[in-house]
Short mmCIF file of N, CA and C in Angstrom, two decimals:
data_model
loop_
_atom_site.label_atom_id
_atom_site.label_comp_id
_atom_site.label_asym_id
_atom_site.label_seq_id
_atom_site.Cartn_x
_atom_site.Cartn_y
_atom_site.Cartn_z
N MET U 1 114.65 91.04 126.41
CA MET U 1 116.47 92.26 126.06
C MET U 1 117.03 91.79 128.02
N SER U 2 118.65 91.90 127.12
CA SER U 2 119.58 91.93 128.84
C SER U 2 119.96 93.48 129.23
N LYS U 3 119.13 93.90 130.03
CA LYS U 3 119.60 95.24 130.62
C LYS U 3 121.02 95.47 130.47
N ASP U 4 121.63 94.55 130.95
CA ASP U 4 123.08 94.81 130.92
C ASP U 4 123.95 95.63 129.14
N LYS U 5 122.94 94.83 128.13
CA LYS U 5 123.10 95.03 127.49
C LYS U 5 122.79 96.56 126.50
N LYS U 6 121.59 97.20 127.12
CA LYS U 6 121.34 99.02 126.85
C LYS U 6 122.40 100.13 127.32
N GLN U 7 122.32 100.72 126.24
CA GLN U 7 123.64 101.39 126.21
C GLN U 7 122.87 103.02 126.17
N HIS U 8 122.92 104.00 126.85
CA HIS U 8 122.03 105.31 127.33
C HIS U 8 123.30 105.82 127.36
N LYS U 9 122.75 106.97 126.20
CA LYS U 9 123.25 108.24 126.42
C LYS U 9 121.94 109.48 127.05
N THR U 10 122.52 110.28 127.43
CA THR U 10 121.71 111.85 128.14
C THR U 10 121.91 112.71 126.88
N ILE U 11 120.85 113.53 126.19
CA ILE U 11 121.43 114.65 125.59
C ILE U 11 120.59 115.68 126.09
N LYS U 12 121.28 116.57 126.02
CA LYS U 12 120.68 117.89 126.49
C LYS U 12 120.56 119.32 125.76
N LEU U 13 119.18 119.85 125.49
CA LEU U 13 118.78 120.93 124.79
C LEU U 13 118.45 121.79 125.47
N VAL U 14 118.95 122.91 124.72
CA VAL U 14 118.37 124.50 125.50
C VAL U 14 118.17 125.03 123.94
N SER U 15 117.26 125.35 124.79
CA SER U 15 115.87 126.57 123.56
C SER U 15 115.99 128.03 124.50
N PRO U 16 115.63 129.21 123.52
CA PRO U 16 115.77 130.06 124.55
C PRO U 16 114.64 129.80 125.61
N GLU U 17 113.86 129.48 126.13
CA GLU U 17 113.01 129.27 126.75
C GLU U 17 112.95 128.10 127.91
N ARG U 18 113.86 127.43 127.51
CA ARG U 18 113.84 125.82 129.14
C ARG U 18 115.30 125.09 128.14
N GLU U 19 115.73 124.31 129.77
CA GLU U 19 116.66 123.27 128.89
C GLU U 19 116.31 121.65 129.94
N VAL U 20 116.57 120.87 128.65
CA VAL U 20 115.47 119.81 128.37
C VAL U 20 117.37 119.08 128.53
N HIS U 21 117.03 117.81 129.71
CA HIS U 21 117.46 116.44 129.39
C HIS U 21 116.73 114.76 128.80
N VAL U 22 116.89 114.99 127.89
CA VAL U 22 116.12 113.60 127.42
C VAL U 22 117.27 112.38 127.31
N HIS U 23 116.83 111.08 127.31
CA HIS U 23 117.99 109.60 127.00
C HIS U 23 117.63 109.04 125.72
N ILE U 24 118.52 108.96 125.24
CA ILE U 24 118.43 108.23 124.38
C ILE U 24 119.27 106.65 124.65
N ASN U 25 118.38 105.68 125.01
CA ASN U 25 118.70 104.26 124.59
C ASN U 25 118.59 103.34 123.87
N PHE U 26 119.44 102.90 123.52
CA PHE U 26 119.89 101.83 122.33
C PHE U 26 120.30 100.05 122.85
N ILE U 27 119.64 99.40 122.16
CA ILE U 27 119.60 97.67 122.79
C ILE U 27 120.16 97.07 121.14
N PRO U 28 121.28 96.97 121.76
CA PRO U 28 122.24 95.75 120.41
C PRO U 28 121.12 95.04 120.14
N THR U 29 121.50 94.54 118.55
CA THR U 29 121.24 92.96 118.58
C THR U 29 121.66 92.00 119.26
N THR U 30 120.43 90.94 119.59
CA THR U 30 121.09 89.86 120.81
C THR U 30 120.68 88.48 120.54
N GLU U 31 119.39 87.81 120.52
CA GLU U 31 119.25 86.34 120.21
C GLU U 31 120.49 86.21 118.68
N SER U 32 119.71 87.07 117.86
CA SER U 32 120.37 86.24 116.55
C SER U 32 120.34 87.25 115.53
N PRO U 33 120.14 87.75 114.41
CA PRO U 33 120.79 88.09 113.05
C PRO U 33 118.93 88.50 112.83
N PHE U 34 118.03 87.96 113.31
CA PHE U 34 116.68 88.40 113.35
C PHE U 34 115.75 88.92 114.20
N SER U 35 116.93 89.65 115.04
CA SER U 35 115.97 89.79 116.27
C SER U 35 116.88 91.52 116.28
N PRO U 36 116.47 92.93 115.44
CA PRO U 36 117.11 94.25 114.81
C PRO U 36 117.24 94.62 116.46
N GLY U 37 118.05 95.67 116.42
CA GLY U 37 118.40 96.60 117.56
C GLY U 37 117.27 97.34 117.41
N TYR U 38 117.49 98.32 118.19
CA TYR U 38 116.10 99.64 117.65
C TYR U 38 116.64 100.63 119.46
N ALA U 39 116.63 101.96 119.19
CA ALA U 39 117.11 102.51 120.28
C ALA U 39 115.44 103.81 119.99
N TYR U 40 115.52 104.20 121.61
CA TYR U 40 114.45 105.00 121.34
C TYR U 40 114.73 106.21 122.58
N THR U 41 113.46 107.03 122.43
CA THR U 41 113.73 108.52 123.44
C THR U 41 113.27 108.19 124.88
N HIS U 42 113.66 108.82 125.94
CA HIS U 42 113.19 108.63 127.07
C HIS U 42 113.23 110.25 127.73
N GLY U 43 112.21 110.09 127.95
CA GLY U 43 111.52 111.86 128.77
C GLY U 43 111.02 112.24 128.03
N ALA U 44 111.33 112.22 126.68
CA ALA U 44 110.12 113.77 125.85
C ALA U 44 108.78 113.73 126.41
N MET U 45 107.83 112.66 126.23
CA MET U 45 106.45 112.62 127.18
C MET U 45 106.29 114.16 128.70
N ALA U 46 108.01 113.07 129.01
CA ALA U 46 107.95 114.04 130.59
C ALA U 46 108.53 115.58 130.38
N THR U 47 109.22 115.24 129.72
CA THR U 47 109.68 116.81 129.82
C THR U 47 109.54 117.80 128.74
N VAL U 48 108.85 117.54 127.68
CA VAL U 48 107.79 118.52 126.96
C VAL U 48 106.65 117.47 126.28
N GLY U 49 106.09 116.73 126.97
CA GLY U 49 104.44 117.15 126.62
C GLY U 49 104.96 116.08 124.95
N HIS U 50 105.70 115.46 124.62
CA HIS U 50 105.99 115.43 123.24
C HIS U 50 105.88 113.40 123.24
N SER U 51 105.78 112.33 121.95
CA SER U 51 105.53 111.46 121.58
C SER U 51 107.14 110.85 122.22
N GLU U 52 107.17 109.88 122.59
CA GLU U 52 109.14 108.78 122.65
C GLU U 52 108.76 108.47 121.86
N ILE U 53 110.46 108.61 120.38
CA ILE U 53 110.48 107.91 119.90
C ILE U 53 111.13 106.79 119.36
N ILE U 54 110.59 105.39 118.45
CA ILE U 54 111.70 104.02 118.48
C ILE U 54 112.00 103.60 117.22
N VAL U 55 113.36 103.66 116.76
CA VAL U 55 113.76 103.27 115.82
C VAL U 55 114.65 102.01 115.53
N PHE U 56 114.55 101.09 114.75
CA PHE U 56 114.81 99.65 114.52
C PHE U 56 115.79 100.20 113.41
N GLY U 57 116.60 98.46 113.78
CA GLY U 57 117.72 98.22 112.49
C GLY U 57 119.00 99.07 111.96
N LEU U 58 118.74 100.76 113.00
CA LEU U 58 120.06 101.45 112.60
C LEU U 58 121.04 100.68 113.35
N SER U 59 122.64 101.01 113.06
CA SER U 59 123.35 101.20 113.97
C SER U 59 123.46 102.13 114.79
N ARG U 60 123.69 101.79 116.36
CA ARG U 60 123.84 102.91 117.72
C ARG U 60 124.53 104.13 117.09
N ASP U 61 125.23 104.71 116.38
CA ASP U 61 125.50 105.82 115.84
C ASP U 61 124.22 107.05 114.93
N ASN U 62 124.09 106.07 114.23
CA ASN U 62 122.76 106.43 113.34
C ASN U 62 121.55 106.70 113.86
N ALA U 63 120.94 105.51 114.92
CA ALA U 63 120.32 105.56 115.38
C ALA U 63 120.06 107.58 116.46
N THR U 64 121.24 107.00 117.15
CA THR U 64 121.44 108.05 117.79
C THR U 64 121.07 110.02 117.50
N SER U 65 122.65 109.69 116.80
CA SER U 65 121.86 111.42 116.06
C SER U 65 120.64 111.53 115.10
N ILE U 66 119.84 110.78 114.47
CA ILE U 66 118.54 110.81 114.22
C ILE U 66 117.96 111.55 115.63
N LEU U 67 118.05 110.40 116.65
CA LEU U 67 117.31 110.65 117.50
C LEU U 67 117.53 112.42 118.07
N LYS U 68 118.79 112.64 117.97
CA LYS U 68 119.50 113.72 118.58
C LYS U 68 119.15 114.91 117.51
N ASP U 69 119.54 114.56 116.41
CA ASP U 69 118.52 115.49 115.75
C ASP U 69 116.79 115.50 115.75
N LEU U 70 115.96 114.92 116.05
CA LEU U 70 114.51 115.18 116.22
C LEU U 70 114.22 115.53 117.08
N LEU U 71 114.75 115.12 117.94
CA LEU U 71 114.94 115.64 119.96
C LEU U 71 115.29 117.26 120.08
N TRP U 72 116.22 118.13 118.85
CA TRP U 72 116.10 119.42 118.59
C TRP U 72 114.94 119.99 118.23
N ARG U 73 114.61 119.38 116.83
CA ARG U 73 113.59 119.14 116.42
C ARG U 73 112.65 119.94 116.97
N ILE U 74 112.16 119.53 117.99
CA ILE U 74 110.94 119.14 118.99
C ILE U 74 111.11 120.29 119.88
N VAL U 75 112.52 120.17 120.39
CA VAL U 75 112.87 120.82 121.39
C VAL U 75 112.99 122.49 121.66
N VAL U 76 114.04 122.47 120.48
CA VAL U 76 114.47 123.88 120.24
C VAL U 76 113.80 124.91 118.96
N LYS U 77 113.56 124.07 117.68
CA LYS U 77 112.50 124.36 116.77
C LYS U 77 111.35 124.69 117.00
N ASN U 78 110.83 123.93 118.10
CA ASN U 78 109.72 123.82 118.65
C ASN U 78 108.18 123.25 117.58
N GLU U 79 109.01 122.37 116.65
CA GLU U 79 107.99 121.57 115.67
C GLU U 79 107.75 120.34 116.22
N PRO U 80 106.65 120.31 116.74
CA PRO U 80 106.30 118.62 116.87
C PRO U 80 106.42 117.48 115.42
N LEU U 81 106.43 116.61 116.23
CA LEU U 81 106.74 115.69 115.16
C LEU U 81 104.83 114.73 114.87
N LYS U 82 104.61 114.83 112.97
CA LYS U 82 103.44 114.39 112.67
C LYS U 82 103.36 113.11 112.35
N VAL U 83 101.91 112.46 113.22
CA VAL U 83 101.82 110.95 112.80
C VAL U 83 101.83 111.38 110.88
N ASN U 84 102.51 110.05 110.22
CA ASN U 84 101.44 109.70 109.13
C ASN U 84 101.59 110.76 108.02
N HIS U 85 102.31 111.65 108.56
CA HIS U 85 103.79 112.34 107.64
C HIS U 85 104.89 112.62 107.14
N VAL U 86 104.62 112.72 105.50
CA VAL U 86 106.08 112.00 104.80
C VAL U 86 107.07 113.37 105.16
N TYR U 87 108.04 112.85 105.57
CA TYR U 87 109.16 113.68 106.35
C TYR U 87 110.39 113.64 105.32
N GLN U 88 110.69 114.94 104.25
CA GLN U 88 111.70 114.95 102.97
C GLN U 88 112.72 115.01 103.93
N ASP U 89 112.85 115.49 104.93
CA ASP U 89 114.20 116.76 105.39
C ASP U 89 114.50 115.38 106.71
N ILE U 90 114.31 114.21 107.12
CA ILE U 90 115.06 113.73 108.39
C ILE U 90 115.71 113.18 108.03
N LEU U 91 115.93 111.99 106.95
CA LEU U 91 117.20 111.22 107.02
C LEU U 91 117.66 111.58 105.36
N ALA U 92 118.80 111.87 105.23
CA ALA U 92 119.61 111.99 103.68
C ALA U 92 119.15 111.62 102.80
N GLY U 93 117.86 112.76 101.36
CA GLY U 93 117.71 111.96 100.16
C GLY U 93 116.71 110.87 100.30
N HIS U 94 116.37 110.49 101.13
CA HIS U 94 115.13 109.61 101.63
C HIS U 94 113.97 109.21 102.52
N ARG U 95 112.56 109.49 102.49
CA ARG U 95 111.85 109.84 103.39
C ARG U 95 111.57 109.24 104.34
N ALA U 96 111.01 109.71 105.28
CA ALA U 96 110.53 109.63 106.55
C ALA U 96 108.99 109.06 106.91
N VAL U 97 108.44 108.36 107.41
CA VAL U 97 107.22 108.80 108.16
C VAL U 97 107.37 108.22 109.34
N PHE U 98 106.43 108.72 110.79
CA PHE U 98 106.05 108.08 111.64
C PHE U 98 104.79 107.44 111.98
N HIS U 99 104.50 106.18 112.66
CA HIS U 99 103.22 106.21 112.88
C HIS U 99 102.68 105.82 114.47
N GLU U 100 102.06 105.75 115.31
CA GLU U 100 101.66 105.68 116.58
C GLU U 100 101.61 104.76 117.12
N LEU U 101 102.54 104.26 117.81
CA LEU U 101 102.54 102.98 118.56
C LEU U 101 101.05 102.06 118.99
N ASP U 102 100.80 101.27 118.55
CA ASP U 102 99.87 100.21 119.47
C ASP U 102 100.97 100.29 121.04
N ILE U 103 100.53 99.89 121.57
CA ILE U 103 100.86 100.29 123.45
C ILE U 103 101.24 98.73 123.10
N ALA U 104 100.26 98.37 123.85
CA ALA U 104 100.05 96.42 124.05
C ALA U 104 101.84 95.99 123.38
N LYS U 105 101.36 95.92 121.98
CA LYS U 105 102.23 95.63 121.06
C LYS U 105 103.54 96.33 121.53
N SER U 106 104.11 96.81 122.41
CA SER U 106 105.27 97.78 122.00
C SER U 106 106.17 97.66 123.31
N GLN U 107 105.03 97.53 124.39
CA GLN U 107 105.76 97.33 125.35
C GLN U 107 106.90 96.81 126.20
N LYS U 108 107.17 95.61 125.21
CA LYS U 108 107.93 93.94 125.32
C LYS U 108 110.06 94.82 125.09
N TYR U 109 109.52 96.10 124.22
CA TYR U 109 110.98 97.13 124.18
C TYR U 109 111.27 98.07 125.59
N PHE U 110 109.97 97.76 125.76
CA PHE U 110 110.89 98.95 126.89
C PHE U 110 110.73 97.78 128.77
N SER U 111 110.65 97.05 128.15
CA SER U 111 110.98 96.23 129.46
C SER U 111 111.84 96.62 130.63
N ASP U 112 112.55 97.22 130.21
CA ASP U 112 113.76 97.07 130.98
C ASP U 112 113.40 98.47 132.14
N HIS U 113 111.92 99.49 131.62
CA HIS U 113 111.58 100.14 132.87
C HIS U 113 110.64 99.79 133.75
N ASN U 114 110.71 100.22 134.96
CA ASN U 114 109.09 100.06 135.82
C ASN U 114 108.15 99.82 135.16
N LYS U 115 107.43 99.06 135.40
CA LYS U 115 105.62 99.50 134.60
C LYS U 115 105.49 101.06 134.87
N ASP U 116 106.02 101.61 136.25
CA ASP U 116 105.05 103.15 136.30
C ASP U 116 106.24 104.36 135.66
N ASP U 117 107.74 103.62 135.23
CA ASP U 117 108.22 104.46 133.99
C ASP U 117 107.92 103.76 132.67
N ARG U 118 107.31 103.15 132.53
CA ARG U 118 107.28 102.57 130.51
C ARG U 118 106.86 104.41 129.67
N PRO U 119 107.04 104.33 128.55
CA PRO U 119 106.14 105.13 128.10
C PRO U 119 104.78 104.82 127.72
N ARG U 120 103.60 105.79 127.62
CA ARG U 120 102.62 105.38 127.59
C ARG U 120 102.06 105.78 125.96
N LYS U 121 103.09 107.55 125.48
CA LYS U 121 103.02 107.31 124.02
C LYS U 121 104.26 107.17 123.14
N VAL U 122 104.28 106.47 121.71
CA VAL U 122 105.45 106.36 121.29
C VAL U 122 104.68 106.40 120.16
N MET U 123 106.40 106.99 119.03
CA MET U 123 105.62 107.21 117.43
C MET U 123 106.90 106.39 117.19
N GLN U 124 106.94 105.26 116.43
CA GLN U 124 107.71 104.65 115.14
C GLN U 124 108.74 105.64 114.31
N LEU U 125 109.44 105.66 113.98
CA LEU U 125 110.53 106.02 113.03
C LEU U 125 110.24 105.33 111.82
N ILE U 126 109.41 105.77 110.41
CA ILE U 126 109.89 104.19 109.60
C ILE U 126 110.91 104.73 108.26
N TRP U 127 111.58 103.94 108.24
CA TRP U 127 113.31 103.84 107.35
C TRP U 127 112.55 103.29 105.50
N PRO U 128 112.95 104.21 104.46
CA PRO U 128 112.22 103.19 103.90
C PRO U 128 113.63 102.27 103.24
N ASP U 129 113.48 101.18 101.87
CA ASP U 129 114.75 100.49 101.42
C ASP U 129 115.58 102.04 100.23
N THR U 130 116.94 100.84 99.98
CA THR U 130 117.32 101.85 99.10
C THR U 130 116.73 102.27 98.07
N ASN U 131 115.73 101.96 97.73
CA ASN U 131 115.11 102.41 96.36
C ASN U 131 113.57 103.81 96.87
N ASP U 132 113.65 104.05 98.43
CA ASP U 132 113.18 104.89 98.93
C ASP U 132 111.56 104.50 98.90
N LEU U 133 111.07 102.50 99.36
CA LEU U 133 109.83 102.21 99.40
C LEU U 133 110.09 101.44 100.55
N PHE U 134 108.39 102.56 101.14
CA PHE U 134 108.47 101.84 102.37
C PHE U 134 108.07 100.39 102.70
N PRO U 135 108.07 99.70 103.75
CA PRO U 135 107.69 98.04 104.59
C PRO U 135 106.25 98.20 104.09
N TRP U 136 105.46 98.74 103.72
CA TRP U 136 103.87 98.27 103.39
C TRP U 136 103.87 98.49 101.52
N GLU U 137 104.66 98.90 100.79
CA GLU U 137 104.96 99.34 99.65
C GLU U 137 105.30 98.56 99.14
N THR U 138 104.56 98.10 97.71
CA THR U 138 105.18 97.16 96.57
C THR U 138 106.12 96.82 96.03
N GLY U 139 107.22 96.37 96.28
CA GLY U 139 108.69 96.31 96.06
C GLY U 139 109.77 96.24 96.59
N PHE U 140 108.74 96.51 98.35
CA PHE U 140 110.25 96.94 99.57
C PHE U 140 111.26 95.47 99.51
N GLU U 141 111.94 95.91 99.78
CA GLU U 141 113.56 94.69 99.33
C GLU U 141 112.90 93.93 100.83
N GLU U 142 112.61 92.52 100.29
CA GLU U 142 111.93 91.98 101.58
C GLU U 142 113.10 91.54 102.83
N THR U 143 114.30 91.74 102.45
CA THR U 143 115.96 90.74 102.94
C THR U 143 115.55 92.40 104.21
N LEU U 144 114.57 93.24 104.44
CA LEU U 144 114.99 94.57 105.49
C LEU U 144 113.62 94.22 106.45
N ARG U 145 112.75 93.82 106.22
CA ARG U 145 111.41 93.89 106.97
C ARG U 145 112.18 92.93 108.27
N LYS U 146 112.82 92.08 108.20
CA LYS U 146 113.04 91.94 109.11
C LYS U 146 114.01 92.61 110.29
N LEU U 147 114.64 93.48 110.19
CA LEU U 147 115.27 94.78 111.19
C LEU U 147 113.96 95.80 110.97
N GLN U 148 113.55 95.89 110.41
CA GLN U 148 112.26 96.62 110.36
C GLN U 148 111.25 96.40 110.88
N PRO U 149 110.66 95.77 112.82
CA PRO U 149 109.18 95.35 112.91
C PRO U 149 108.54 96.57 112.29
N ILE U 150 107.14 96.68 111.91
CA ILE U 150 106.23 98.00 111.79
C ILE U 150 105.43 97.08 112.91
N LEU U 151 105.06 98.63 114.13
CA LEU U 151 104.67 97.98 115.24
C LEU U 151 103.26 99.16 114.95
N GLY U 152 103.05 100.02 114.27
CA GLY U 152 102.45 100.68 114.79
C GLY U 152 100.88 100.64 113.63
N VAL U 153 100.29 100.40 113.17
CA VAL U 153 99.10 101.31 112.07
C VAL U 153 99.54 102.12 111.08
N HIS U 154 99.78 101.43 109.94
CA HIS U 154 99.88 102.35 108.90
C HIS U 154 98.93 102.36 107.72
#
């Protein structure tokens, strides 16, 4: 992925105990319609000790908004996200779940960071299809599979 395609936003979060600056990076679709865009946090581990979060297949605005809300939840509300827990309150009207990533499989998504700056712990936000089915559930919409590669174990 080309570094000049990356779009970067710094989020400032303030809680009674601290002020935190975390980055959200968005990498748009580049090679083909079968190469989904994605967004991820950078700095959550270093600033608050929480896994970084990556999400695939959403627009820049949706992905950024969701990641910003998740960071607010982690920092301001002091509610760390749980792996393999199905959330009902993250995506309006839909379920969401987080999977821990296999770092070896996910490093290419962070290749624009130098080796020492790459995330060491990452969780992926998995979203369902329009029928509220996750990619591993029977009946999931096949056309959406390429938008959301599942990098972790479910």
